[in-house]
PDB file of C-alpha atoms in Angstrom:
ATOM      1  CA  MET A   1     189.741-104.601 -75.214  1.00 65.00           C
ATOM      2  CA  SER A   2     190.152-104.235 -78.930  1.00 79.00           C
ATOM      3  CA  GLY A   3     188.346-102.259 -81.587  1.00 87.00           C
ATOM      4  CA  THR A   4     186.496 -98.990 -81.419  1.00 91.00           C
ATOM      5  CA  PRO A   5     183.968 -98.464 -78.611  1.00 88.00           C
ATOM      6  CA  LYS A   6     180.357 -98.249 -79.744  1.00 85.00           C
ATOM      7  CA  ILE A   7     178.453 -95.198 -78.531  1.00 81.00           C
ATOM      8  CA  GLU A   8     174.767 -95.763 -77.870  1.00 77.00           C
ATOM      9  CA  TYR A   9     172.350 -92.989 -76.991  1.00 79.00           C
ATOM     10  CA  GLY A  10     169.228 -93.716 -74.993  1.00 78.00           C
ATOM     11  CA  ALA A  11     166.500 -92.001 -73.057  1.00 82.00           C
ATOM     12  CA  GLY A  12     167.586 -89.778 -70.201  1.00 76.00           C
ATOM     13  CA  ASP A  13     167.982 -86.156 -69.235  1.00 74.00           C
ATOM     14  CA  GLY A  14     170.694 -85.314 -71.741  1.00 73.00           C
ATOM     15  CA  LEU A  15     173.528 -86.091 -69.343  1.00 76.00           C
ATOM     16  CA  ILE A  16     172.560 -89.254 -67.455  1.00 79.00           C
ATOM     17  CA  ASN A  17     170.931 -92.316 -69.020  1.00 80.00           C
ATOM     18  CA  GLU A  18     167.405 -93.146 -67.836  1.00 81.00           C
ATOM     19  CA  ARG A  19     168.529 -96.565 -66.623  1.00 83.00           C
ATOM     20  CA  SER A  20     171.038 -94.904 -64.285  1.00 84.00           C
ATOM     21  CA  LEU A  21     168.536 -92.274 -63.163  1.00 81.00           C
ATOM     22  CA  GLU A  22     166.135 -95.020 -62.091  1.00 84.00           C
ATOM     23  CA  ALA A  23     168.735 -97.130 -60.252  1.00 87.00           C
ATOM     24  CA  CYS A  24     167.526 -95.824 -56.877  1.00 86.00           C
ATOM     25  CA  LYS A  25     164.264 -97.754 -57.338  1.00 87.00           C
ATOM     26  CA  VAL A  26     166.199-100.977 -56.695  1.00 88.00           C
ATOM     27  CA  TRP A  27     166.822 -99.846 -53.123  1.00 87.00           C
ATOM     28  CA  SER A  28     163.102-100.077 -52.289  1.00 85.00           C
ATOM     29  CA  ASP A  29     163.502-103.853 -51.970  1.00 87.00           C
ATOM     30  CA  GLU A  30     166.646-103.546 -49.854  1.00 89.00           C
ATOM     31  CA  GLN A  31     165.510-101.238 -47.047  1.00 89.00           C
ATOM     32  CA  LYS A  32     162.448-100.531 -44.952  1.00 89.00           C
ATOM     33  CA  GLN A  33     162.511 -96.753 -45.513  1.00 88.00           C
ATOM     34  CA  PRO A  34     160.386 -95.611 -48.461  1.00 87.00           C
ATOM     35  CA  ILE A  35     161.978 -94.551 -51.738  1.00 87.00           C
ATOM     36  CA  HIS A  36     160.327 -91.606 -53.477  1.00 87.00           C
ATOM     37  CA  ALA A  37     161.145 -91.534 -57.193  1.00 88.00           C
ATOM     38  CA  LYS A  38     159.451 -89.100 -59.539  1.00 90.00           C
ATOM     39  CA  ALA A  39     160.115 -88.012 -63.108  1.00 88.00           C
ATOM     40  CA  TYR A  40     159.929 -84.318 -63.947  1.00 90.00           C
ATOM     41  CA  PRO A  41     159.255 -83.696 -67.644  1.00 88.00           C
ATOM     42  CA  ARG A  42     161.519 -81.134 -69.320  1.00 88.00           C
ATOM     43  CA  VAL A  43     163.770 -80.900 -66.233  1.00 88.00           C
ATOM     44  CA  ASN A  44     167.341 -81.934 -66.911  1.00 85.00           C
ATOM     45  CA  HIS A  45     170.306 -82.876 -64.751  1.00 82.00           C
ATOM     46  CA  MET A  46     171.612 -79.305 -64.634  1.00 86.00           C
ATOM     47  CA  THR A  47     168.346 -77.466 -63.890  1.00 90.00           C
ATOM     48  CA  ILE A  48     166.736 -79.833 -61.393  1.00 89.00           C
ATOM     49  CA  LEU A  49     167.857 -77.853 -58.325  1.00 90.00           C
ATOM     50  CA  SER A  50     166.287 -74.628 -59.576  1.00 95.00           C
ATOM     51  CA  ASN A  51     162.949 -76.114 -60.650  1.00 96.00           C
ATOM     52  CA  ARG A  52     160.047 -74.913 -58.469  1.00 97.00           C
ATOM     53  CA  ASN A  53     158.176 -78.215 -58.641  1.00 96.00           C
ATOM     54  CA  VAL A  54     161.232 -80.199 -57.603  1.00 95.00           C
ATOM     55  CA  LEU A  55     162.035 -77.803 -54.748  1.00 97.00           C
ATOM     56  CA  ARG A  56     158.414 -77.934 -53.537  1.00 97.00           C
ATOM     57  CA  ASP A  57     158.391 -81.730 -53.522  1.00 95.00           C
ATOM     58  CA  VAL A  58     161.749 -81.976 -51.738  1.00 94.00           C
ATOM     59  CA  ALA A  59     160.560 -79.493 -49.094  1.00 96.00           C
ATOM     60  CA  GLN A  60     157.345 -81.483 -48.574  1.00 95.00           C
ATOM     61  CA  LEU A  61     159.283 -84.728 -48.160  1.00 92.00           C
ATOM     62  CA  ALA A  62     161.710 -83.105 -45.730  1.00 93.00           C
ATOM     63  CA  ALA A  63     158.849 -81.634 -43.685  1.00 95.00           C
ATOM     64  CA  SER A  64     156.986 -84.943 -43.543  1.00 90.00           C
ATOM     65  CA  GLY A  65     159.692 -86.485 -41.604  1.00 72.00           C
TER      66      GLY A  65
END
């Protein structure tokens, strides 16, 4: 590789690019188990595990089976 790498910024949570965050959606066509993907506005990669809405939704999914 020659030259200087080009840095491009895109949509995401400030740490991970949106395209990478949504990669799990591809699995829905590759398995029979459902994939649950949801965006949480103003929740970033570092605060997601302390967000009440995220924790509620994860608990509901875990309880449903």
